[in-house]
CSV table of C-alpha atoms in Angstrom, one decimal:
chain,number,residue,atom,x,y,z
A,201,MET,CA,37.5,27.8,20.7
A,202,SER,CA,36.6,24.5,18.2
A,203,VAL,CA,34.1,24.2,16.2
A,204,VAL,CA,32.9,20.3,16.5
A,205,THR,CA,31.6,19.1,13.5
A,206,LYS,CA,29.9,15.4,12.7
A,207,THR,CA,32.3,13.2,10.9
A,208,PRO,CA,31.7,11.5,7.4
A,209,ALA,CA,31.8,8.1,9.6
A,210,ALA,CA,28.9,9.4,11.9
A,211,GLN,CA,26.8,10.5,9.0
A,212,ASP,CA,27.3,7.0,7.3
A,213,HIS,CA,26.2,5.4,10.5
A,214,SER,CA,23.5,7.2,11.1
A,215,LEU,CA,22.1,7.0,7.2
A,216,ARG,CA,22.9,2.7,7.8
A,217,LEU,CA,20.5,2.6,11.1
A,218,LEU,CA,17.7,4.0,8.8
A,219,ASN,CA,18.5,2.4,5.9
A,220,GLY,CA,18.2,-0.9,7.7
A,221,SER,CA,15.0,0.5,9.9
A,222,ALA,CA,13.7,1.3,6.4
A,223,LYS,CA,14.6,-2.3,4.7
A,224,ALA,CA,13.0,-4.4,8.1
A,225,TRP,CA,9.4,-2.0,7.4
A,226,PHE,CA,9.1,-2.9,3.7
A,227,PHE,CA,10.2,-6.8,4.3
A,228,THR,CA,7.8,-6.6,7.2
A,229,ALA,CA,4.9,-5.3,5.1
A,230,VAL,CA,5.5,-7.3,2.4
A,231,ALA,CA,4.8,-11.0,4.6
A,232,GLY,CA,2.1,-9.2,5.5
A,233,GLN,CA,0.8,-8.7,1.7
A,234,LEU,CA,1.4,-12.0,1.0
A,235,MET,CA,-1.1,-13.2,3.4
A,236,PHE,CA,-3.5,-10.7,1.9
A,237,VAL,CA,-2.4,-12.8,-1.7
A,238,PHE,CA,-3.2,-15.8,-0.3
A,239,HIS,CA,-6.7,-14.4,0.6
A,240,ILE,CA,-7.4,-13.4,-2.2
A,241,LEU,CA,-6.3,-16.0,-4.7
A,242,TYR,CA,-7.9,-18.6,-2.0
A,243,PHE,CA,-11.2,-16.6,-1.3
A,244,TYR,CA,-12.2,-15.3,-4.9
A,245,GLY,CA,-10.3,-16.7,-7.0
A,246,GLY,CA,-11.1,-20.3,-5.6
A,247,SER,CA,-14.8,-19.0,-5.8
A,248,THR,CA,-14.0,-18.7,-9.3
A,249,ILE,CA,-12.8,-21.6,-10.5
A,250,ARG,CA,-16.1,-23.4,-8.7
A,251,GLY,CA,-18.4,-20.5,-9.9
A,252,ASP,CA,-19.0,-19.8,-6.9
A,253,PHE,CA,-19.5,-16.3,-6.9
A,254,ALA,CA,-22.2,-15.9,-4.2
A,255,ALA,CA,-19.6,-16.5,-1.7
A,256,TRP,CA,-18.8,-13.6,-3.0
A,257,ASN,CA,-22.3,-11.7,-1.3
A,258,GLU,CA,-21.2,-13.2,2.2
A,259,VAL,CA,-17.8,-10.8,2.2
A,260,LEU,CA,-19.0,-7.3,0.7
A,261,TYR,CA,-21.4,-4.7,1.0
A,262,HIS,CA,-21.7,-4.4,-2.8
A,263,GLY,CA,-21.0,-8.1,-4.1
A,264,ILE,CA,-22.7,-9.8,-7.2
A,265,ILE,CA,-25.4,-8.2,-8.6
A,266,SER,CA,-28.2,-9.4,-10.8
A,267,GLY,CA,-28.3,-7.9,-13.9
A,268,ASP,CA,-25.6,-5.5,-13.1
A,269,THR,CA,-23.0,-6.8,-15.9
A,270,MET,CA,-20.7,-3.8,-15.9
A,271,GLY,CA,-20.8,-3.7,-12.4
A,272,ASN,CA,-19.7,-6.9,-11.7
A,273,VAL,CA,-17.6,-7.0,-14.7
A,274,ALA,CA,-15.7,-3.9,-12.5
A,275,LEU,CA,-15.7,-5.5,-9.1
A,276,GLY,CA,-14.0,-9.1,-10.3
A,277,ILE,CA,-11.0,-7.5,-12.6
A,278,HIS,CA,-10.7,-4.7,-9.5
A,279,LEU,CA,-10.8,-7.9,-6.7
A,280,LEU,CA,-8.7,-10.4,-9.0
A,281,LEU,CA,-6.3,-7.6,-10.1
A,282,ALA,CA,-5.4,-6.7,-6.9
A,283,ALA,CA,-3.4,-10.0,-6.2
A,284,VAL,CA,-1.2,-9.1,-9.0
A,285,ILE,CA,-0.3,-5.6,-8.1
A,286,THR,CA,-0.1,-6.2,-4.8
A,287,LEU,CA,3.0,-9.0,-5.8
A,288,GLY,CA,4.2,-6.8,-8.4
A,289,GLY,CA,4.8,-3.7,-6.0
A,290,PRO,CA,7.4,-5.7,-3.7
A,291,ILE,CA,9.1,-7.3,-6.6
A,292,GLN,CA,9.5,-3.5,-8.6
A,293,LEU,CA,11.2,-1.8,-5.6
A,294,MET,CA,13.7,-4.7,-4.9
A,295,PRO,CA,17.0,-3.4,-5.4
A,296,TRP,CA,18.4,-6.3,-6.7
A,297,ILE,CA,16.1,-7.2,-9.0
A,298,GLN,CA,16.3,-2.9,-10.5
A,299,LYS,CA,19.7,-3.3,-10.9
A,300,ASN,CA,20.5,-7.4,-12.7
A,301,MET,CA,17.1,-7.6,-14.4
A,302,ARG,CA,16.1,-4.2,-15.9
A,303,GLN,CA,14.3,-5.6,-18.6
A,304,PHE,CA,11.9,-7.7,-16.5
A,305,HIS,CA,12.1,-4.5,-13.9
A,306,ARG,CA,10.9,-2.1,-17.0
A,307,TRP,CA,8.2,-4.3,-18.5
A,308,ASN,CA,6.9,-5.5,-14.7
A,309,GLY,CA,6.7,-1.3,-14.2
A,310,ARG,CA,4.4,-1.2,-17.0
A,311,VAL,CA,2.2,-4.0,-16.2
A,312,TYR,CA,2.4,-2.7,-12.6
A,313,VAL,CA,1.4,1.4,-13.5
A,314,VAL,CA,-1.2,-0.2,-16.2
A,315,THR,CA,-2.7,-2.4,-13.6
A,316,ALA,CA,-2.8,0.4,-10.7
A,317,ILE,CA,-5.0,2.6,-13.2
A,318,ILE,CA,-7.0,0.1,-14.4
A,319,ILE,CA,-8.3,-1.1,-11.0
A,320,SER,CA,-8.3,2.2,-9.5
A,321,LEU,CA,-10.6,3.0,-12.2
A,322,SER,CA,-12.8,-0.3,-12.1
A,323,GLY,CA,-12.9,1.1,-8.0
A,324,LEU,CA,-14.3,4.6,-9.4
A,325,TYR,CA,-16.4,3.2,-11.2
A,326,ILE,CA,-18.4,1.4,-8.5
A,327,ILE,CA,-18.2,4.2,-5.8
A,328,PHE,CA,-19.9,6.6,-8.3
A,329,ALA,CA,-22.3,3.5,-10.4
A,330,ARG,CA,-23.2,1.4,-7.5
A,331,GLY,CA,-22.6,3.9,-4.8
A,332,ALA,CA,-20.2,4.3,-2.0
A,333,VAL,CA,-19.6,1.3,-0.4
A,334,VAL,CA,-20.6,1.5,3.4
A,335,GLY,CA,-21.5,5.3,3.7
A,336,PRO,CA,-20.0,8.8,1.9
A,337,PHE,CA,-16.7,8.7,4.4
A,338,MET,CA,-15.6,5.4,2.9
A,339,GLY,CA,-16.7,6.4,-0.9
A,340,ALA,CA,-15.0,9.4,0.0
A,341,GLY,CA,-11.6,7.7,1.5
A,342,ASN,CA,-12.2,5.4,-1.5
A,343,THR,CA,-12.1,8.4,-4.4
A,344,LEU,CA,-9.1,9.9,-2.7
A,345,ASN,CA,-7.2,7.0,-2.9
A,346,ALA,CA,-7.8,5.8,-6.7
A,347,LEU,CA,-7.1,9.8,-7.4
A,348,MET,CA,-4.1,9.2,-6.1
A,349,ILE,CA,-2.9,5.9,-7.4
A,350,ILE,CA,-3.6,7.6,-11.1
A,351,VAL,CA,-1.7,10.7,-10.4
A,352,CYS,CA,1.5,8.1,-8.6
A,353,ALA,CA,1.1,6.3,-11.6
A,354,VAL,CA,1.2,8.8,-14.6
A,355,MET,CA,4.3,10.4,-12.4
A,356,THR,CA,6.0,7.3,-12.0
A,357,MET,CA,6.4,6.3,-15.9
A,358,TYR,CA,6.7,10.2,-16.8
A,359,PHE,CA,10.0,10.7,-15.0
A,360,ALA,CA,10.9,7.3,-16.3
A,361,MET,CA,10.3,7.9,-19.9
A,362,ASN,CA,12.3,10.9,-19.4
A,363,ARG,CA,15.2,9.1,-17.2
A,364,ARG,CA,14.8,11.3,-14.4
A,365,LEU,CA,15.5,8.3,-12.5
A,366,ASP,CA,16.0,9.3,-8.7
A,367,VAL,CA,12.5,11.0,-9.0
A,368,HIS,CA,11.1,8.5,-11.1
A,369,ARG,CA,11.8,6.0,-7.8
A,370,ARG,CA,10.2,8.4,-5.7
A,371,TRP,CA,6.9,8.6,-7.2
A,372,ALA,CA,7.4,5.4,-7.6
A,373,LEU,CA,7.9,4.4,-3.6
A,374,ARG,CA,4.5,6.8,-3.2
A,375,LEU,CA,2.6,4.6,-5.6
A,376,PHE,CA,3.7,1.6,-3.9
A,377,LEU,CA,1.7,3.0,-0.9
A,378,ALA,CA,-1.4,4.0,-2.1
A,379,VAL,CA,-1.5,0.6,-4.0
A,380,SER,CA,-1.3,-0.7,-0.8
A,381,GLY,CA,-4.2,1.5,0.6
A,382,VAL,CA,-6.7,-0.9,0.7
A,383,TRP,CA,-4.1,-4.1,2.5
A,384,PHE,CA,-3.3,-0.8,5.4
A,385,PHE,CA,-7.0,0.2,5.9
A,386,ARG,CA,-7.3,-3.8,6.9
A,387,VAL,CA,-3.9,-3.4,8.9
A,388,GLY,CA,-4.8,0.0,10.6
A,389,PHE,CA,-8.3,-1.7,12.4
A,390,GLY,CA,-6.6,-4.8,12.8
A,391,LEU,CA,-3.5,-2.5,15.2
A,392,TRP,CA,-6.7,-1.2,16.5
A,393,ILE,CA,-8.8,-4.5,17.6
A,394,LEU,CA,-4.9,-5.9,19.4
A,395,ILE,CA,-4.9,-2.2,21.0
A,396,HIS,CA,-8.0,-2.0,22.5
A,397,GLN,CA,-9.4,-5.4,22.5
A,398,GLY,CA,-12.6,-4.6,20.2
A,399,ALA,CA,-13.2,-0.9,17.8
A,400,PRO,CA,-14.3,1.8,19.6
A,401,GLY,CA,-15.6,4.7,17.9
A,402,HIS,CA,-16.2,1.9,15.0
A,403,THR,CA,-20.2,1.6,13.7
A,404,ASP,CA,-21.8,-1.2,11.3
A,405,ALA,CA,-22.4,2.1,8.4
A,406,PHE,CA,-18.9,3.3,8.7
A,407,ASP,CA,-19.9,6.2,10.3
A,408,GLY,CA,-17.9,6.8,13.4
A,409,PRO,CA,-14.6,8.9,14.4
A,410,PHE,CA,-11.8,5.4,13.7
A,411,ASP,CA,-13.7,5.1,10.4
A,412,ILE,CA,-14.1,8.2,9.4
A,413,PHE,CA,-10.2,8.8,10.2
A,414,LEU,CA,-9.1,5.4,8.9
A,415,ALA,CA,-11.2,6.5,5.3
A,416,PHE,CA,-8.3,9.0,4.9
A,417,GLY,CA,-5.5,7.8,6.4
A,418,HIS,CA,-5.0,4.9,5.0
A,419,THR,CA,-4.2,6.5,2.0
A,420,LEU,CA,-2.7,10.3,3.3
A,421,ILE,CA,-0.5,9.0,6.7
A,422,PRO,CA,1.9,6.1,4.9
A,423,ILE,CA,2.1,8.9,2.1
A,424,ALA,CA,3.1,11.5,5.0
A,425,ILE,CA,6.0,9.1,6.8
A,426,LEU,CA,7.3,7.8,3.8
A,427,GLU,CA,7.8,12.1,2.8
A,428,LEU,CA,9.1,12.9,6.3
A,429,TYR,CA,11.3,10.3,5.7
A,430,LEU,CA,12.7,11.3,2.4
A,431,ARG,CA,13.3,14.4,4.0
A,432,VAL,CA,15.0,12.8,6.8
A,433,LYS,CA,17.1,10.7,4.8
A,434,ASP,CA,18.2,13.7,2.1
A,435,LYS,CA,18.8,16.2,4.6
A,436,GLY,CA,18.6,15.4,8.4
A,437,LYS,CA,21.1,15.6,10.9
A,438,PRO,CA,22.3,12.5,12.6
A,439,ILE,CA,20.2,12.6,15.2
A,440,PHE,CA,17.4,13.3,13.2
A,441,ARG,CA,17.9,10.5,11.1
A,442,LYS,CA,18.6,8.1,14.2
A,443,ALA,CA,15.1,9.1,15.4
A,444,MET,CA,13.4,8.7,12.5
A,445,THR,CA,14.8,4.8,13.0
A,446,LEU,CA,13.8,4.8,15.9
A,447,GLY,CA,10.0,5.6,14.6
A,448,LEU,CA,10.2,3.4,11.5
A,449,VAL,CA,11.0,0.2,14.5
A,450,LEU,CA,8.0,1.0,15.9
A,451,LEU,CA,5.8,1.7,13.4
A,452,THR,CA,7.8,-2.0,11.8
A,453,ALA,CA,6.2,-3.1,15.4
A,454,LEU,CA,2.7,-1.5,15.2
A,455,MET,CA,2.3,-2.9,11.7
A,456,ALA,CA,3.0,-6.3,12.4
A,457,GLY,CA,0.8,-6.2,15.4
A,458,GLY,CA,-2.2,-4.9,12.5
A,459,ILE,CA,-0.7,-7.4,9.8
A,460,PHE,CA,-1.2,-10.6,12.6
A,461,MET,CA,-5.1,-9.3,13.4
A,462,ALA,CA,-5.7,-8.7,10.3
A,463,THR,CA,-4.5,-11.7,9.3
A,464,ILE,CA,-6.7,-13.7,12.0
A,465,ILE,CA,-9.6,-11.3,11.1
A,466,PHE,CA,-9.9,-11.1,6.7
A,467,TRP,CA,-7.1,-13.2,5.9
A,468,LEU,CA,-7.4,-16.9,6.9
A,469,PRO,CA,-9.8,-19.6,5.4
A,470,GLY,CA,-13.0,-19.6,7.3
A,471,SER,CA,-12.3,-15.7,9.0
C-alpha cells in the first residue's frame, strides 16, 4: 500500500492562490479607504479651511458644542488625523516599501502608531466626557475598538523594537484592521443596505439587532478573519488554503459592494 502525499508544488500552488486572494482583498480595501480619505479631506478639511465648523453638526451627533473647548479640540484631532492614519496604514503594509524604503517605513510606522494612540485616546475622551454617541451599544463598541487599537499599537512597536519582525508584522496587520474599524462600520452598513434594499434591524437610536451586531462586529469580525487566515496560511493543508482563498474572494466581492454603497451614502459630496 502506498501513501499519497501532497507535493511541494501542490502546497506552493495553494499558497500562491491564498496570497493572491489576500492581495486582491487588500487593494480593494485600499481603494475604498481612499474614498474615505477623500471624504474626510473634502468635507471636514474643506469646512475647516472655510471656518464653517457648523457644517460638522449636520453629520455628527456630537459635533461642535459651544463652550466645550476640550471636547471640540478632541473631536477635531480625531477627525483630521483620521486622514493621516488611513493613508499611512496601506503604505506601511506594502512589501516594496518595507524592502526598499526601510528608513521611511520605520518613521512612517512611528507616526502611524503614535497617531493611532492619539486618535484612540481622543475617541475615548469624547465617549466618556460627552456621553456615548448614539447610545450605549455604540459607545461600548467604540470603546472596545479604541482599546484594541491601543493594545495592537503598543504590541506592534514592542516587537519592532525587539527585532522580532515576524511577530511585529502580524501585530501590524491587527493594528491596521483595528484602526480601520470606523471604515468597516460604514462598509458593513452599506453592504446591509445593498443586500436588503433597506436597513432592517437598524433604529435611529442605534439599538436595533443589526446595530448591536455591527457595533462590536466592526472590530471583532475583521480580526477574527485575519487570525483564521494566518493559521490557514501557516499550517493549513492545501484544501483548507483553497477554501480560505474562496472565502476571501467572496469577502472581497461583498466588501466591494459595501464600499460602493458607503461611497454613495456617506462619502460622495452632497451625500
